Amino acid sequence: MNGEGPATRSHALLEISDLAVAYGGHTVIDGLSWQVGGSGSLVTAVLGPSGCGKSTLLRAVAGLEQPTRGVVRFDGQDLAGVEVHRRDFGVVFQDGQLFGGRSVASNIGYGLRMRRWSRRRIADRVTELLDVVGLPGFEKRSVDTLSGGQAQRVALARALAPHPRLLLLDEPLAALDRRLRDELAVEISEVVRAAGVPTVVVTHDHAEAATMADEIAVMRDGAMVQVATPSQLWRRPLDEWTAQFLGVTTVVDAQVRAGIADTVLGEIALDLPDGSRRLGLRPESVEVVGPAGTDDPGGSLATVVLVAELPAGPRVRIETAVGEIDAVADESVAIGDRVRIRLVPERVAVIG
Ligand code: ADP
């Protein structure tokens, strides 16, 4: 580290220009350019569907894949020819890749022994990291006896142990069940922020990306589509593909005039210039306000075709002017009810 915080750095920490990576003759990444950490973000997520090349990108940054073209710079230094272990990057993979048959301490201390730290210093660092990842006293445990979540915590501790300049996490939660994923996503984010280590995390799960990252880079077919903060991304996805990948289920046309967007589902106030727009709706973007007789001049009418009582409240499927869509309801509604709906301006995505 050069002592400069991410907020004061004048250039991006990681700069990738025109990167291409191929397996055999098959090009997976072609002309990818991307800058990480220039806007003061510490944790950046690479979010994209399975097979789009996220892992390949991360491996190329780590030095585990050789690019066929392009430049990867870290802190201004071209990494071409810099060996994996000389990059000082920590890497955590989906399955942790711990050294089986060995103790937790031996795994966490691995990179420190390579760097010829003294035994005493290694032992202190291992203990410190086990506290950080919530596994105090686990030094002597064999890694073969750990649960999936514990193993990933140990893998994180091992990656952080030598004070890496950059942490690369490749789907670190993918092998865990839902509840544990949510819990660990928060924990990992807290741990890397406390350690102050710039982190790139690869995931195909947008909730996980939003939980962990300040900035999200959406990747598709080996290229970056859009880089934005989570809230910018939900509100202003670049195109319809991105909107749908991020959970938009219905796209409606809107005509904006004087700050009011007019759609077949009703009107909403949107602070946009006059003209035609496409709006992306998620279930939370459409709300049942009451029975059809309810007064709401901006709304429209729909018929309930399905009701699911979810923990957060009723989720309904309704027949509308644009076909069946999902919506949320405050109070109980029943199948067959004729209801009034409204669009929720802050939960509608403006596409493009
Ligand atoms: P993601 O992480 O987004 O799921 P990957 O980077 O793992 O995507 O893979 C991108 C593409 O490259 C996929 O089509 C995958 O099958 C292919 N691929 C990945 N690793 C290899 C490899 N070692 N050899 C050949 N093809 C690979």
mmCIF file of N, CA and C in Angstrom, residues 260-269 285-302 318 320-321 338-345:
data_model
loop_
_atom_site.group_PDB
_atom_site.id
_atom_site.type_symbol
_atom_site.label_atom_id
_atom_site.label_comp_id
_atom_site.label_asym_id
_atom_site.label_seq_id
_atom_site.Cartn_x
_atom_site.Cartn_y
_atom_site.Cartn_z
ATOM 1 N N ILE A 260 -44.558 14.131 -15.638
ATOM 2 C CA ILE A 260 -45.509 13.039 -15.394
ATOM 3 C C ILE A 260 -45.340 11.994 -16.499
ATOM 4 N N ALA A 261 -45.112 10.749 -16.065
ATOM 5 C CA ALA A 261 -44.988 9.657 -17.038
ATOM 6 C C ALA A 261 -46.336 8.956 -17.139
ATOM 7 N N ASP A 262 -46.855 8.882 -18.361
ATOM 8 C CA ASP A 262 -48.167 8.278 -18.581
ATOM 9 C C ASP A 262 -47.975 6.886 -19.169
ATOM 10 N N THR A 263 -48.536 5.858 -18.506
ATOM 11 C CA THR A 263 -48.434 4.479 -19.010
ATOM 12 C C THR A 263 -49.836 3.860 -18.996
ATOM 13 N N VAL A 264 -49.965 2.684 -19.616
ATOM 14 C CA VAL A 264 -51.278 2.014 -19.591
ATOM 15 C C VAL A 264 -51.650 1.565 -18.183
ATOM 16 N N LEU A 265 -50.681 1.519 -17.284
ATOM 17 C CA LEU A 265 -50.979 1.112 -15.905
ATOM 18 C C LEU A 265 -51.226 2.309 -14.991
ATOM 19 N N GLY A 266 -51.158 3.499 -15.545
ATOM 20 C CA GLY A 266 -51.390 4.689 -14.728
ATOM 21 C C GLY A 266 -50.258 5.688 -14.896
ATOM 22 N N GLU A 267 -50.372 6.763 -14.132
ATOM 23 C CA GLU A 267 -49.387 7.852 -14.233
ATOM 24 C C GLU A 267 -48.500 7.862 -12.992
ATOM 25 N N ILE A 268 -47.250 8.287 -13.197
ATOM 26 C CA ILE A 268 -46.396 8.559 -12.033
ATOM 27 C C ILE A 268 -45.539 9.782 -12.303
ATOM 28 N N ALA A 269 -45.172 10.422 -11.206
ATOM 29 C CA ALA A 269 -44.270 11.572 -11.325
ATOM 30 C C ALA A 269 -42.858 11.036 -11.516
ATOM 31 N N SER A 285 -42.730 -2.649 -7.774
ATOM 32 C CA SER A 285 -42.995 -1.385 -8.459
ATOM 33 C C SER A 285 -44.491 -1.129 -8.604
ATOM 34 N N VAL A 286 -45.301 -2.169 -8.365
ATOM 35 C CA VAL A 286 -46.746 -2.053 -8.575
ATOM 36 C C VAL A 286 -47.439 -2.428 -7.271
ATOM 37 N N GLU A 287 -48.353 -1.546 -6.843
ATOM 38 C CA GLU A 287 -48.970 -1.737 -5.533
ATOM 39 C C GLU A 287 -50.488 -1.770 -5.690
ATOM 40 N N VAL A 288 -51.124 -2.715 -5.024
ATOM 41 C CA VAL A 288 -52.585 -2.719 -4.976
ATOM 42 C C VAL A 288 -52.990 -1.712 -3.912
ATOM 43 N N VAL A 289 -53.775 -0.687 -4.312
ATOM 44 C CA VAL A 289 -54.139 0.336 -3.323
ATOM 45 C C VAL A 289 -55.478 0.061 -2.664
ATOM 46 N N GLY A 290 -56.295 -0.807 -3.235
ATOM 47 C CA GLY A 290 -57.580 -1.123 -2.617
ATOM 48 C C GLY A 290 -58.552 -1.668 -3.641
ATOM 49 N N PRO A 291 -59.820 -1.820 -3.249
ATOM 50 C CA PRO A 291 -60.815 -2.319 -4.195
ATOM 51 C C PRO A 291 -60.998 -1.345 -5.367
ATOM 52 N N ALA A 292 -61.611 -1.818 -6.433
ATOM 53 C CA ALA A 292 -61.730 -1.026 -7.664
ATOM 54 C C ALA A 292 -62.345 0.353 -7.418
ATOM 55 N N GLY A 293 -63.195 0.471 -6.407
ATOM 56 C CA GLY A 293 -63.866 1.745 -6.143
ATOM 57 C C GLY A 293 -62.966 2.795 -5.497
ATOM 58 N N THR A 294 -61.790 2.380 -5.042
ATOM 59 C CA THR A 294 -60.888 3.307 -4.345
ATOM 60 C C THR A 294 -60.529 4.480 -5.245
ATOM 61 N N ASP A 295 -60.450 5.640 -4.643
ATOM 62 C CA ASP A 295 -60.142 6.840 -5.428
ATOM 63 C C ASP A 295 -58.636 7.007 -5.559
ATOM 64 N N ASP A 296 -58.114 6.905 -6.744
ATOM 65 C CA ASP A 296 -56.701 7.196 -7.021
ATOM 66 C C ASP A 296 -56.603 7.558 -8.488
ATOM 67 N N PRO A 297 -56.672 8.851 -8.777
ATOM 68 C CA PRO A 297 -56.781 9.283 -10.174
ATOM 69 C C PRO A 297 -55.612 8.829 -11.055
ATOM 70 N N GLY A 298 -54.437 8.578 -10.428
ATOM 71 C CA GLY A 298 -53.278 8.182 -11.238
ATOM 72 C C GLY A 298 -53.221 6.696 -11.527
ATOM 73 N N GLY A 299 -54.085 5.905 -10.891
ATOM 74 C CA GLY A 299 -53.946 4.451 -10.981
ATOM 75 C C GLY A 299 -54.689 3.836 -12.163
ATOM 76 N N SER A 300 -54.787 2.505 -12.117
ATOM 77 C CA SER A 300 -55.567 1.794 -13.119
ATOM 78 C C SER A 300 -56.169 0.556 -12.473
ATOM 79 N N LEU A 301 -57.006 -0.180 -13.216
ATOM 80 C CA LEU A 301 -57.704 -1.316 -12.624
ATOM 81 C C LEU A 301 -57.088 -2.638 -13.058
ATOM 82 N N ALA A 302 -57.246 -3.639 -12.191
ATOM 83 C CA ALA A 302 -56.709 -4.967 -12.496
ATOM 84 C C ALA A 302 -57.539 -6.012 -11.755
ATOM 85 N N ILE A 318 -51.707 -10.160 -10.983
ATOM 86 C CA ILE A 318 -52.919 -9.462 -11.432
ATOM 87 C C ILE A 318 -52.964 -9.402 -12.951
ATOM 88 N N THR A 320 -53.726 -7.263 -16.040
ATOM 89 C CA THR A 320 -53.765 -5.823 -16.318
ATOM 90 C C THR A 320 -53.811 -5.602 -17.824
ATOM 91 N N ALA A 321 -53.766 -4.330 -18.198
ATOM 92 C CA ALA A 321 -53.772 -3.966 -19.615
ATOM 93 C C ALA A 321 -52.536 -4.493 -20.346
ATOM 94 N N ARG A 338 -61.551 -7.319 -8.029
ATOM 95 C CA ARG A 338 -61.218 -6.236 -8.947
ATOM 96 C C ARG A 338 -60.573 -5.148 -8.091
ATOM 97 N N VAL A 339 -59.348 -4.748 -8.441
ATOM 98 C CA VAL A 339 -58.609 -3.828 -7.564
ATOM 99 C C VAL A 339 -58.063 -2.639 -8.348
ATOM 100 N N ARG A 340 -57.727 -1.607 -7.590
ATOM 101 C CA ARG A 340 -57.041 -0.456 -8.186
ATOM 102 C C ARG A 340 -55.552 -0.592 -7.864
ATOM 103 N N ILE A 341 -54.725 -0.322 -8.867
ATOM 104 C CA ILE A 341 -53.277 -0.424 -8.644
ATOM 105 C C ILE A 341 -52.621 0.921 -8.936
ATOM 106 N N ARG A 342 -51.410 1.088 -8.420
ATOM 107 C CA ARG A 342 -50.633 2.274 -8.777
ATOM 108 C C ARG A 342 -49.171 1.882 -8.929
ATOM 109 N N LEU A 343 -48.458 2.661 -9.704
ATOM 110 C CA LEU A 343 -47.017 2.454 -9.832
ATOM 111 C C LEU A 343 -46.330 3.212 -8.708
ATOM 112 N N VAL A 344 -45.265 2.629 -8.156
ATOM 113 C CA VAL A 344 -44.533 3.278 -7.061
ATOM 114 C C VAL A 344 -43.295 3.943 -7.677
ATOM 115 N N PRO A 345 -43.297 5.286 -7.795
ATOM 116 C CA PRO A 345 -42.258 5.961 -8.572
ATOM 117 C C PRO A 345 -40.839 5.569 -8.184
#
